[in-house]
Short mmCIF file of C-alpha atoms (C1' of nucleotides) in Angstrom, two decimals:
data_model
loop_
_atom_site.label_atom_id
_atom_site.label_comp_id
_atom_site.label_asym_id
_atom_site.label_seq_id
_atom_site.Cartn_x
_atom_site.Cartn_y
_atom_site.Cartn_z
CA MET A 8 -15.82 16.13 -8.98
CA ILE A 9 -12.76 17.90 -11.05
CA VAL A 10 -10.46 14.97 -12.04
CA GLU A 11 -7.26 16.07 -10.50
CA THR A 12 -5.17 12.95 -10.97
CA PRO A 13 -2.18 14.35 -8.69
CA ARG A 14 -4.68 14.33 -5.85
CA ALA A 15 -6.00 11.33 -4.39
CA ARG A 16 -9.72 10.95 -5.39
CA TYR A 17 -10.78 9.90 -1.52
CA ARG A 18 -8.91 13.25 -0.30
CA GLN A 19 -10.85 15.46 -2.65
CA VAL A 20 -14.04 13.87 -1.15
CA ALA A 21 -12.59 14.99 2.35
CA ASP A 22 -11.78 18.27 1.12
CA GLU A 23 -15.30 19.11 0.21
CA LEU A 24 -16.65 17.73 3.24
CA ARG A 25 -14.22 19.40 5.37
CA LYS A 26 -15.04 22.37 3.48
CA GLU A 27 -19.30 21.63 3.85
CA ILE A 28 -18.98 21.43 7.30
CA ARG A 29 -16.58 24.59 7.49
CA LEU A 30 -19.54 26.41 5.69
CA GLY A 31 -22.82 25.44 7.95
CA LYS A 32 -24.03 22.74 5.53
CA TYR A 33 -23.62 19.93 8.28
CA PRO A 34 -23.75 21.62 11.44
CA ALA A 35 -22.12 20.55 14.53
CA GLY A 36 -23.88 17.61 16.11
CA THR A 37 -25.43 16.26 12.72
CA LEU A 38 -24.98 13.15 10.96
CA LEU A 39 -22.84 13.22 7.67
CA PRO A 40 -24.92 10.98 4.58
CA SER A 41 -24.28 7.22 5.05
CA GLN A 42 -21.23 6.28 3.34
CA PRO A 43 -23.01 4.32 0.41
CA GLU A 44 -25.03 7.92 -0.07
CA LEU A 45 -21.51 9.77 -0.61
CA ALA A 46 -20.27 6.58 -2.75
CA ARG A 47 -23.50 7.10 -5.01
CA LYS A 48 -22.77 11.09 -5.32
CA TYR A 49 -19.28 10.97 -5.81
CA GLY A 50 -19.51 7.83 -8.38
CA LEU A 51 -16.68 6.17 -6.00
CA ASN A 52 -16.42 2.85 -4.08
CA GLN A 53 -17.56 2.91 -0.18
CA THR A 54 -14.12 1.68 0.90
CA SER A 55 -12.93 4.74 -1.06
CA ILE A 56 -15.70 7.26 1.31
CA ASN A 57 -14.45 5.21 3.97
CA ARG A 58 -10.70 6.32 3.82
CA ALA A 59 -12.13 9.84 3.39
CA ILE A 60 -14.08 9.66 6.49
CA ALA A 61 -10.77 8.13 8.30
CA LEU A 62 -9.34 11.31 7.35
CA LEU A 63 -11.98 13.73 9.28
CA ARG A 64 -11.67 11.16 11.59
CA ALA A 65 -8.14 11.80 12.20
CA GLU A 66 -8.57 15.75 12.41
CA GLY A 67 -10.98 15.38 14.77
CA LEU A 68 -13.54 17.00 12.69
CA VAL A 69 -15.72 14.09 12.98
CA ARG A 70 -17.04 11.13 15.58
CA VAL A 71 -17.94 7.95 14.18
CA GLU A 72 -20.70 5.35 16.03
CA HIS A 73 -20.58 2.72 14.63
CA GLY A 74 -23.77 1.17 13.31
CA VAL A 75 -24.89 4.99 13.41
CA GLY A 76 -23.16 7.07 11.13
CA ALA A 77 -20.53 9.89 11.02
CA PHE A 78 -21.61 13.28 13.52
CA VAL A 79 -20.00 16.50 12.94
CA GLN A 80 -18.24 17.45 16.16
CA GLU A 81 -18.77 20.24 18.34
CA ILE A 82 -16.79 23.53 17.80
CA PRO A 83 -13.89 23.72 20.46
CA THR A 84 -15.66 25.58 22.49
CA VAL A 85 -13.12 26.23 24.95
CA LYS A 86 -10.34 27.00 23.18
CA ARG A 87 -8.49 29.83 24.59
CA VAL A 88 -8.93 29.51 27.97
CA ARG A 89 -5.60 30.44 30.53
CA ARG A 90 -3.46 28.56 32.66
CA ILE A 91 -1.46 31.12 33.90
CA PRO A 92 1.21 30.93 36.80
CA ARG A 93 0.21 33.81 39.52
CA SER A 94 1.61 35.76 42.25
CA ASP A 95 0.31 33.73 44.79
CA GLY A 96 1.57 30.91 43.43
CA SER A 97 -1.39 28.69 42.09
CA GLY A 98 -2.20 28.43 38.22
CA SER A 99 -5.32 29.83 37.62
CA SER A 100 -8.28 27.81 38.59
CA PHE A 101 -10.21 25.99 36.12
CA ALA A 102 -13.27 27.25 37.15
CA GLU A 103 -12.07 30.57 37.18
CA GLU A 104 -10.86 30.52 33.39
CA VAL A 105 -13.72 28.49 31.78
CA GLN A 106 -16.05 31.15 33.65
CA LYS A 107 -14.16 34.17 32.03
CA VAL A 108 -15.02 33.07 28.44
CA GLY A 109 -18.41 32.90 29.80
CA LEU A 110 -19.25 28.98 30.07
CA LYS A 111 -20.35 27.07 32.98
CA PRO A 112 -17.74 24.72 34.09
CA HIS A 113 -18.16 21.73 36.62
CA ALA A 114 -16.04 19.34 37.62
CA PRO A 115 -17.14 16.57 40.04
CA LEU A 116 -14.81 14.52 42.10
CA VAL A 117 -15.33 11.07 40.95
CA GLY A 118 -12.49 9.21 43.18
CA LEU A 119 -10.78 10.20 46.68
CA ASP A 120 -9.16 7.39 47.89
CA ILE A 121 -5.27 6.12 49.50
CA VAL A 122 -3.66 3.98 46.92
CA PRO A 123 0.08 2.62 46.65
CA ALA A 124 1.79 5.26 44.74
CA PRO A 125 2.31 4.26 40.71
CA ALA A 126 5.82 4.71 39.86
CA MET A 127 5.87 7.59 37.86
CA VAL A 128 3.94 9.64 40.82
CA ALA A 129 6.32 8.16 43.13
CA GLU A 130 9.48 9.45 40.85
CA ARG A 131 7.99 12.93 40.99
CA LEU A 132 7.10 13.15 44.42
CA GLY A 133 10.41 11.46 45.62
CA LEU A 134 8.71 8.18 47.37
CA ALA A 135 9.04 4.89 46.90
CA GLU A 136 7.20 2.83 45.00
CA ASN A 137 3.77 2.12 46.51
CA ASP A 138 4.30 4.21 48.86
CA PRO A 139 0.31 5.61 50.29
CA VAL A 140 -0.79 8.62 48.68
CA VAL A 141 -4.06 10.58 48.27
CA ARG A 142 -5.77 10.37 45.25
CA ARG A 143 -8.18 12.71 44.24
CA ARG A 144 -9.58 12.35 40.47
CA ARG A 145 -11.77 14.75 38.94
CA HIS A 146 -14.20 15.07 35.76
CA MET A 147 -15.06 18.51 34.13
CA PHE A 148 -16.86 19.63 31.86
CA VAL A 149 -18.53 22.25 30.31
CA GLY A 150 -21.74 22.16 30.12
CA GLU A 151 -22.39 18.78 28.81
CA ARG A 152 -19.36 18.43 27.61
CA PRO A 153 -16.10 16.86 29.25
CA VAL A 154 -13.16 18.77 28.19
CA GLN A 155 -10.60 17.52 30.55
CA LEU A 156 -9.54 14.78 33.39
CA ALA A 157 -7.09 15.87 36.63
CA ILE A 158 -5.66 13.08 39.07
CA SER A 159 -3.99 14.59 41.94
CA TYR A 160 -1.54 12.75 43.93
CA ILE A 161 -0.28 13.69 47.84
CA PRO A 162 1.83 11.75 49.76
CA LEU A 163 -0.25 10.36 52.93
CA GLU A 164 2.81 11.49 55.26
CA ILE A 165 2.52 14.77 54.11
CA ALA A 166 -2.10 15.41 53.49
CA GLY A 167 -2.70 13.41 57.15
CA GLY A 168 -5.98 12.00 55.29
CA GLU A 169 -8.51 12.22 52.35
CA GLU A 170 -10.04 15.16 53.65
CA ILE A 171 -7.48 17.55 53.06
CA ALA A 172 -8.47 17.01 49.63
CA LEU A 173 -12.61 17.11 49.83
CA PRO A 174 -14.86 19.09 47.27
CA ASP A 175 -14.84 22.47 47.15
CA THR A 176 -11.36 22.70 47.76
CA GLY A 177 -9.91 24.83 44.66
CA PRO A 178 -6.25 24.34 44.01
CA SER A 179 -5.59 27.71 46.38
CA GLY A 180 -7.63 26.26 49.22
CA LEU A 181 -5.42 23.03 48.89
CA TYR A 182 -2.34 24.67 48.68
CA ARG A 183 -3.27 26.85 51.93
CA ARG A 184 -4.00 23.27 53.97
CA LEU A 185 -0.77 22.54 53.14
CA GLY A 186 0.95 25.25 54.48
CA ASP A 187 -1.02 24.92 57.73
CA ARG A 188 0.09 21.59 57.70
CA GLY A 189 3.56 22.98 57.71
CA TYR A 190 4.21 22.47 53.89
CA PRO A 191 3.93 25.99 52.80
CA ILE A 192 4.39 25.87 48.66
CA GLU A 193 7.44 27.73 47.00
CA ARG A 194 8.21 26.16 43.91
CA PHE A 195 6.00 24.96 41.15
CA VAL A 196 7.06 23.01 37.60
CA GLU A 197 5.05 22.02 34.80
CA GLU A 198 5.81 20.08 32.02
CA ILE A 199 3.69 19.82 28.88
CA GLU A 200 3.88 16.77 26.19
CA ALA A 201 1.44 16.14 24.01
CA ARG A 202 0.75 11.86 23.05
CA HIS A 203 -2.16 9.60 22.08
CA PRO A 204 -4.96 9.47 24.11
CA THR A 205 -5.74 6.11 26.67
CA GLU A 206 -9.07 4.39 25.88
CA GLU A 207 -10.25 5.70 29.12
CA GLU A 208 -9.40 9.08 27.94
CA ALA A 209 -10.73 8.50 24.71
CA GLU A 210 -13.64 7.56 25.62
CA PHE A 211 -14.38 10.30 28.36
CA LEU A 212 -13.71 12.84 25.90
CA ARG A 213 -14.88 11.65 23.05
CA LEU A 214 -11.54 11.57 20.84
CA THR A 215 -10.66 8.91 18.40
CA ASP A 216 -7.21 7.45 19.03
CA ALA A 217 -6.40 9.44 15.96
CA GLN A 218 -6.39 12.58 17.92
CA HIS A 219 -4.05 13.91 20.83
CA VAL A 220 -4.17 15.34 24.04
CA LEU A 221 -2.26 17.50 25.96
CA GLU A 222 -0.77 16.05 29.37
CA VAL A 223 0.14 18.98 31.53
CA VAL A 224 1.49 17.81 34.83
CA ARG A 225 2.25 20.02 37.69
CA ILE A 226 4.27 19.40 40.57
CA ALA A 227 4.13 21.83 43.67
CA TYR A 228 7.67 21.88 45.78
CA ALA A 229 7.67 22.68 49.72
CA ALA A 230 11.16 23.77 51.23
CA ASN A 231 14.05 21.74 50.41
CA ASN A 232 12.55 20.74 47.83
CA VAL A 233 10.02 18.62 49.12
CA ALA A 234 7.36 17.33 46.63
CA ALA A 235 4.13 17.81 48.41
CA GLU A 236 1.35 17.36 45.55
CA THR A 237 1.46 16.40 41.57
CA VAL A 238 -1.36 17.05 39.53
CA THR A 239 -2.01 15.68 36.36
CA ASN A 240 -4.52 17.02 33.41
CA VAL A 241 -5.47 15.72 30.36
CA LEU A 242 -6.78 17.42 27.54
CA PRO A 243 -7.75 17.49 24.12
CA SER A 244 -5.27 19.56 22.33
CA GLN A 245 -7.43 20.56 19.95
CA GLN A 246 -9.84 22.25 22.44
CA TRP A 247 -7.20 24.38 24.20
CA ARG A 248 -4.79 27.09 24.17
CA LEU A 249 -2.21 27.12 27.46
CA SER A 250 -1.17 30.50 28.16
CA TYR A 251 2.00 31.34 30.23
CA GLU A 252 3.38 34.62 31.84
CA TRP A 253 5.99 35.55 33.87
CA THR A 254 7.66 39.17 34.36
CA ALA A 255 11.11 40.11 33.67
CA SER A 256 13.77 40.94 36.45
CA MET B 211 -0.86 -14.56 13.00
CA ILE B 212 -3.08 -15.34 15.78
CA VAL B 213 -7.01 -15.30 14.20
CA GLU B 214 -8.26 -12.75 16.79
CA THR B 215 -11.08 -11.53 14.92
CA PRO B 216 -12.05 -8.73 16.93
CA ARG B 217 -9.03 -7.00 16.41
CA ALA B 218 -8.71 -5.81 12.30
CA ARG B 219 -5.85 -7.92 10.64
CA TYR B 220 -3.91 -4.90 9.87
CA ARG B 221 -4.08 -3.35 13.00
CA GLN B 222 -2.70 -6.63 14.45
CA VAL B 223 0.14 -6.38 11.43
CA ALA B 224 0.19 -2.46 12.94
CA ASP B 225 1.25 -3.51 16.57
CA GLU B 226 3.43 -6.34 15.37
CA LEU B 227 5.43 -4.49 13.46
CA ARG B 228 5.16 -1.87 16.21
CA LYS B 229 6.78 -4.36 18.89
CA GLU B 230 9.16 -5.44 16.68
CA ILE B 231 10.75 -1.71 16.37
CA ARG B 232 10.53 -1.22 19.71
CA LEU B 233 12.76 -4.49 20.33
CA GLY B 234 14.99 -3.20 18.03
CA LYS B 235 14.80 -5.45 15.26
CA TYR B 236 14.26 -2.78 12.83
CA PRO B 237 16.67 -0.28 14.60
CA ALA B 238 16.34 3.21 13.26
CA GLY B 239 16.72 4.61 9.83
CA THR B 240 16.73 0.97 8.32
CA LEU B 241 13.82 0.06 6.38
CA LEU B 242 10.78 -2.13 6.54
CA PRO B 243 10.06 -4.94 4.54
CA SER B 244 8.43 -3.68 1.58
CA GLN B 245 4.70 -3.93 1.33
CA PRO B 246 4.54 -7.25 -0.85
CA GLU B 247 6.60 -9.18 1.14
CA LEU B 248 5.09 -8.66 4.39
CA ALA B 249 1.79 -9.21 2.62
CA ARG B 250 3.29 -12.95 1.82
CA LYS B 251 4.74 -13.05 5.20
CA TYR B 252 1.06 -12.35 7.05
CA GLY B 253 -1.15 -13.34 4.23
CA LEU B 254 -2.48 -10.41 3.71
CA ASN B 255 -3.34 -8.48 0.46
CA GLN B 256 -0.91 -4.98 -0.46
CA THR B 257 -3.73 -3.05 0.45
CA SER B 258 -4.11 -4.25 4.19
CA ILE B 259 -0.72 -3.89 4.63
CA ASN B 260 -0.61 -0.46 3.67
CA ARG B 261 -3.51 0.31 6.39
CA ALA B 262 -0.85 -1.01 8.52
CA ILE B 263 1.80 1.08 7.42
CA ALA B 264 -0.76 4.31 7.02
CA LEU B 265 -1.02 3.51 10.99
CA LEU B 266 2.29 3.35 12.08
CA ARG B 267 3.10 7.11 9.79
CA ALA B 268 0.39 8.81 12.03
CA GLU B 269 1.48 7.97 14.93
CA GLY B 270 5.29 8.79 13.80
CA LEU B 271 6.63 5.61 14.00
CA VAL B 272 7.83 5.50 10.57
CA ARG B 273 9.02 8.08 7.63
CA VAL B 274 7.57 7.08 4.23
CA GLU B 275 9.54 7.83 0.79
CA HIS B 276 7.08 6.72 -2.39
CA GLY B 277 9.10 4.89 -4.29
CA VAL B 278 11.66 3.44 -1.52
CA GLY B 279 9.91 1.94 1.73
CA ALA B 280 9.15 2.84 4.94
CA PHE B 281 11.65 3.95 7.22
CA VAL B 282 12.16 3.80 10.98
CA GLN B 283 12.17 7.34 12.42
CA GLU B 284 15.17 8.32 14.84
CA ILE B 285 14.02 8.50 18.90
CA PRO B 286 13.03 11.58 19.50
CA THR B 287 15.71 12.75 20.96
CA VAL B 288 15.10 15.93 21.79
CA LYS B 289 12.32 15.12 24.62
CA ARG B 290 12.95 16.08 27.71
CA VAL B 291 14.35 19.56 26.45
CA ARG B 292 13.28 22.45 28.70
CA ARG B 293 12.12 25.79 28.02
CA ILE B 294 11.82 27.72 31.88
CA PRO B 295 11.81 31.38 32.62
CA ARG B 296 13.94 32.64 34.52
CA SER B 297 14.47 35.19 36.56
CA ASP B 298 16.90 37.06 33.76
CA GLY B 299 13.22 37.18 31.79
CA SER B 300 14.22 35.40 28.86
CA GLY B 301 13.18 31.38 28.66
CA SER B 302 16.26 29.29 28.27
CA SER B 303 17.31 29.46 24.78
CA PHE B 304 17.37 26.33 22.42
CA ALA B 305 21.29 26.10 22.00
CA GLU B 306 21.56 25.80 25.83
CA GLU B 307 18.78 23.22 26.71
CA VAL B 308 20.13 21.00 23.74
CA GLN B 309 23.53 21.07 25.47
CA LYS B 310 22.45 20.21 28.43
CA VAL B 311 21.55 17.24 27.19
CA GLY B 312 24.62 16.26 25.20
CA LEU B 313 23.57 16.99 21.66
CA LYS B 314 25.10 19.42 19.27
CA PRO B 315 22.32 22.10 18.25
CA HIS B 316 22.49 24.57 15.26
CA ALA B 317 20.14 27.20 14.38
CA PRO B 318 21.31 28.91 10.68
CA LEU B 319 19.48 32.05 9.66
CA VAL B 320 17.54 31.55 6.76
CA GLY B 321 15.80 34.61 6.41
CA LEU B 322 16.42 37.90 7.63
CA ASP B 323 14.51 40.68 6.01
CA ILE B 324 11.65 43.58 6.51
CA VAL B 325 8.15 43.13 5.70
CA PRO B 326 4.27 44.19 6.06
CA ALA B 327 3.28 42.63 8.95
CA PRO B 328 1.19 39.66 8.40
CA ALA B 329 -2.13 39.86 10.58
CA MET B 330 -1.63 37.63 13.54
CA VAL B 331 1.41 39.64 13.79
CA ALA B 332 -0.26 42.90 13.74
CA GLU B 333 -2.69 41.90 16.13
CA ARG B 334 0.42 39.96 18.22
CA LEU B 335 2.20 43.84 18.33
CA GLY B 336 -0.14 45.69 18.31
CA LEU B 337 0.12 47.39 14.95
CA ALA B 338 -2.22 47.78 11.65
CA GLU B 339 -1.86 45.27 9.49
CA ASN B 340 1.28 45.92 6.84
CA ASP B 341 2.96 47.90 9.41
CA PRO B 342 7.00 46.95 8.19
CA VAL B 343 8.91 44.99 10.96
CA VAL B 344 11.50 42.81 10.65
CA ARG B 345 11.47 39.50 10.13
CA ARG B 346 14.08 36.92 11.44
CA ARG B 347 13.27 33.59 10.47
CA ARG B 348 15.36 29.94 12.07
CA HIS B 349 15.70 26.33 10.84
CA MET B 350 17.01 24.32 14.26
CA PHE B 351 18.84 20.99 13.87
CA VAL B 352 19.88 18.60 16.34
CA GLY B 353 22.91 16.85 14.12
CA GLU B 354 21.08 16.59 10.89
CA ARG B 355 18.06 16.82 12.00
CA PRO B 356 15.53 19.34 11.77
CA VAL B 357 13.46 19.71 15.01
CA GLN B 358 12.23 23.00 14.90
CA LEU B 359 10.92 26.03 13.28
CA ALA B 360 10.97 29.79 14.62
CA ILE B 361 10.13 33.23 13.05
CA SER B 362 10.80 36.26 15.01
CA TYR B 363 9.00 39.48 14.37
CA ILE B 364 10.01 43.00 15.94
CA PRO B 365 8.25 46.43 14.78
CA LEU B 366 10.34 48.03 12.50
CA GLU B 367 10.24 50.92 14.67
CA ILE B 368 11.30 49.62 17.53
CA ALA B 369 14.10 47.47 15.53
CA GLY B 370 15.76 50.31 13.98
CA GLY B 371 16.95 47.81 10.85
CA GLU B 372 17.42 44.04 10.59
CA GLU B 373 20.82 44.61 11.91
CA ILE B 374 19.25 43.92 15.82
CA ALA B 375 18.24 40.25 14.95
CA LEU B 376 21.79 39.34 13.46
CA PRO B 377 23.13 35.93 14.21
CA ASP B 378 25.02 34.97 17.00
CA THR B 379 22.46 36.86 18.75
CA GLY B 380 20.95 35.01 21.64
CA PRO B 381 17.66 35.58 22.85
CA SER B 382 18.88 37.44 26.17
CA GLY B 383 21.35 39.55 23.51
CA LEU B 384 18.12 40.23 21.35
CA TYR B 385 16.36 41.59 24.42
CA ARG B 386 19.48 43.50 25.88
CA ARG B 387 19.78 45.11 22.50
CA LEU B 388 16.20 45.80 22.92
CA GLY B 389 17.08 47.63 26.56
CA ASP B 390 19.88 49.72 24.84
CA ARG B 391 17.12 51.22 22.23
CA GLY B 392 15.09 52.59 24.96
CA TYR B 393 12.17 48.99 25.57
CA PRO B 394 13.30 47.25 28.35
CA ILE B 395 11.58 43.66 28.60
CA GLU B 396 9.30 43.92 31.41
CA ARG B 397 6.81 40.73 30.76
CA PHE B 398 6.47 37.69 28.40
CA VAL B 399 3.07 35.95 27.62
CA GLU B 400 3.85 32.47 25.60
CA GLU B 401 1.02 30.97 24.39
CA ILE B 402 0.79 27.20 23.58
CA GLU B 403 -1.43 25.41 20.72
CA ALA B 404 -1.56 22.28 19.35
CA ARG B 405 -2.15 21.78 15.71
CA HIS B 406 -1.77 20.32 12.16
CA PRO B 407 1.84 21.07 10.32
CA THR B 408 1.39 23.40 7.36
CA GLU B 409 3.07 21.73 4.00
CA GLU B 410 6.21 23.61 4.41
CA GLU B 411 6.56 22.88 8.11
CA ALA B 412 5.52 18.88 7.52
CA GLU B 413 8.42 18.84 4.82
CA PHE B 414 11.07 20.82 7.04
CA LEU B 415 10.25 18.98 9.93
CA ARG B 416 10.07 15.46 8.18
CA LEU B 417 6.69 14.70 9.53
CA THR B 418 2.87 13.47 8.09
CA ASP B 419 0.25 15.88 7.76
CA ALA B 420 -1.74 13.02 10.66
CA GLN B 421 1.50 14.32 12.98
CA HIS B 422 0.77 17.12 15.06
CA VAL B 423 3.14 20.06 16.14
CA LEU B 424 2.91 22.22 19.13
CA GLU B 425 3.36 26.54 18.15
CA VAL B 426 4.89 28.23 21.05
CA VAL B 427 3.82 32.02 20.59
CA ARG B 428 5.74 34.34 22.57
CA ILE B 429 5.23 38.10 23.24
CA ALA B 430 7.62 40.35 25.10
CA TYR B 431 6.31 43.55 26.56
CA ALA B 432 8.19 46.66 27.81
CA ALA B 433 6.36 49.45 29.40
CA ASN B 434 3.27 50.72 29.18
CA ASN B 435 2.31 46.91 27.24
CA VAL B 436 4.00 47.85 24.31
CA ALA B 437 4.88 44.75 22.66
CA ALA B 438 8.38 44.53 21.36
CA GLU B 439 8.69 41.16 19.74
CA THR B 440 6.98 38.36 19.46
CA VAL B 441 8.45 34.74 18.31
CA THR B 442 7.02 31.78 16.77
CA ASN B 443 8.04 28.34 17.30
CA VAL B 444 7.49 25.38 15.39
CA LEU B 445 7.82 21.86 16.66
CA PRO B 446 7.18 18.06 16.57
CA SER B 447 5.21 17.16 19.66
CA GLN B 448 6.07 14.05 19.54
CA GLN B 449 9.58 15.26 20.16
CA TRP B 450 9.83 18.08 22.99
CA ARG B 451 8.11 18.09 26.15
CA LEU B 452 7.76 21.47 27.40
CA SER B 453 8.24 22.94 31.19
CA TYR B 454 7.88 26.17 33.44
CA GLU B 455 8.53 26.49 36.56
CA TRP B 456 7.71 29.71 39.03
CA THR B 457 7.85 30.34 42.44
CA ALA B 458 4.96 31.31 44.83
CA SER B 459 5.90 34.12 46.38
"C1'" DT C 232 -34.68 -6.46 10.38
"C1'" DA C 233 -32.75 -2.94 7.40
"C1'" DG C 234 -29.28 0.70 7.41
"C1'" DT C 235 -25.12 1.60 9.17
"C1'" DG C 236 -19.99 1.72 9.58
"C1'" DG C 237 -15.32 -1.23 9.24
"C1'" DT C 238 -12.89 -4.68 6.92
"C1'" DC C 239 -10.69 -7.82 3.32
"C1'" DT C 240 -9.55 -9.41 -1.63
"C1'" DA C 241 -7.77 -10.32 -5.78
"C1'" DG C 242 -6.63 -7.83 -9.31
"C1'" DA C 243 -5.29 -4.07 -11.55
"C1'" DC C 244 -3.24 0.62 -12.44
"C1'" DC C 245 -0.64 4.89 -11.81
"C1'" DA C 246 3.33 7.50 -9.71
"C1'" DC C 247 7.61 7.69 -7.88
"C1'" DT C 248 12.80 5.99 -7.33
"C1'" DG C 249 17.05 4.05 -8.39
"C1'" DC C 250 19.81 1.55 -11.51
"C1'" DC D 251 14.01 -0.88 -16.17
"C1'" DA D 252 12.30 -3.57 -11.88
"C1'" DG D 253 10.95 -2.67 -7.79
"C1'" DT D 254 9.00 0.67 -4.60
"C1'" DG D 255 4.71 2.66 -2.34
"C1'" DG D 256 -0.32 4.84 -3.44
"C1'" DT D 257 -5.22 4.31 -5.19
"C1'" DC D 258 -9.05 2.04 -6.88
"C1'" DT D 259 -12.67 -1.22 -7.74
"C1'" DA D 260 -16.57 -5.03 -7.34
"C1'" DG D 261 -17.98 -7.30 -4.65
"C1'" DA D 262 -18.37 -9.90 0.02
"C1'" DC D 263 -18.53 -11.03 4.43
"C1'" DC D 264 -18.91 -9.15 9.84
"C1'" DA D 265 -20.14 -5.73 13.53
"C1'" DC D 266 -23.03 -3.15 15.58
"C1'" DT D 267 -27.41 0.17 16.69
"C1'" DA D 268 -32.16 0.86 16.46
"C1'" DA D 269 -37.05 0.30 15.26
#
DNA sequence: TAGTGGTCTAGACCACTGC
DNA sequence: CAGTGGTCTAGACCACTAA
């Protein structure tokens, strides 16, 4: 190791490991050498090596399993997938966009039920808290890899029942059904925010709590600004790039 | 301190400080007690206190100045400001949106020159690398607080000269001038990505490198898919919420 | 059980800031 | 200069995982 006093030793170790990962010395999915081993190699204490690994964790380059070791994270394959507001009013669907980049997506339904509206959802849909809403939860994968969480809420009064959100109903399918029920969608608003994942999200998406997620909240409005649906998508920020397109005039 | 073995002591200290900050015991801009002092208070080593502070740094709750202390970060005042693609084709301007929430923005020009196009810019604008482009750089503040960086590039052939991007030219002003020069804008694409800040960005935006920024890249297209301008905005992810709106048709 | 990562100490030294 | 935060050690103990 170069003695470069102004830069902390543990940072230098992190730099070195980062470089070696980038160069393919430790391919995705493999284990880094153990902390005692790295300590010997670099002539440092295990405590210092631990700090170095903590840096790589925070950057999302490495995922640590206690008692096992530090795994090199898979390459962010989902990046560059797009969300595009289109003239038919829907954002492009998850499946479409992932297929475009040649990957096999699946988005199993993990829950479909009727629940009292949580405060945030009630606010977005213009309901009173605890008014009944249809809730649809999906886990989205690319191959074996979890890449996104989605929870959709529709006021029960508008939905009529759970059936409206049954599987194989793509977004446009859902909006067509809402139209059939007398709530044709006129306007969409999406808000994007970056935040720390909840524990549940971190576990499913295999993130450390030092990494961030993007939360994309869409609200679909029917006539008279009646909010007919809201969807919240949670995606690891390092794996996605969002895209919006619109025309002048 | 509660002896809660499964949770690390330093995490408990961070929890405690986080709570006290939230409750206003340490208002924004003030210093936390020094590390030795906190060490005495919690019966821990300075090393452990240092780790606790490091957590708060990573979360952006605190900004540390070496040799001085840990300052409580100002409240993220810019949050909820919107970017809305409007019917006139422009995103709403920085100044407009900040004023809407009752704050005083200013966005001084820090650079206006003609440079060879960097690779990424050349790709976005459909130029060859090193083709000349007009570059406009702005630093954006709300009051005294730096909140955003913006760099705009226009092919010199389209711009004619630097004048096109002179100060007090709002976005729509620039696009009107481009129209006058025979390049009316037809279409916009924005791509959003979360990443770690560069050192320069971290310094200006007063971020630690553990925090994230949103990079919003917009490309404005004239007829025949000729890219007439690209702007890159860099904003601290914790201080902003982006918003897009569009109508079904 | 042996090997892994996570935490903590007591003490040291350094770099930086402000007086 | 004194006070601040940043780093590092040598050693210890714990929790977790896998065989």
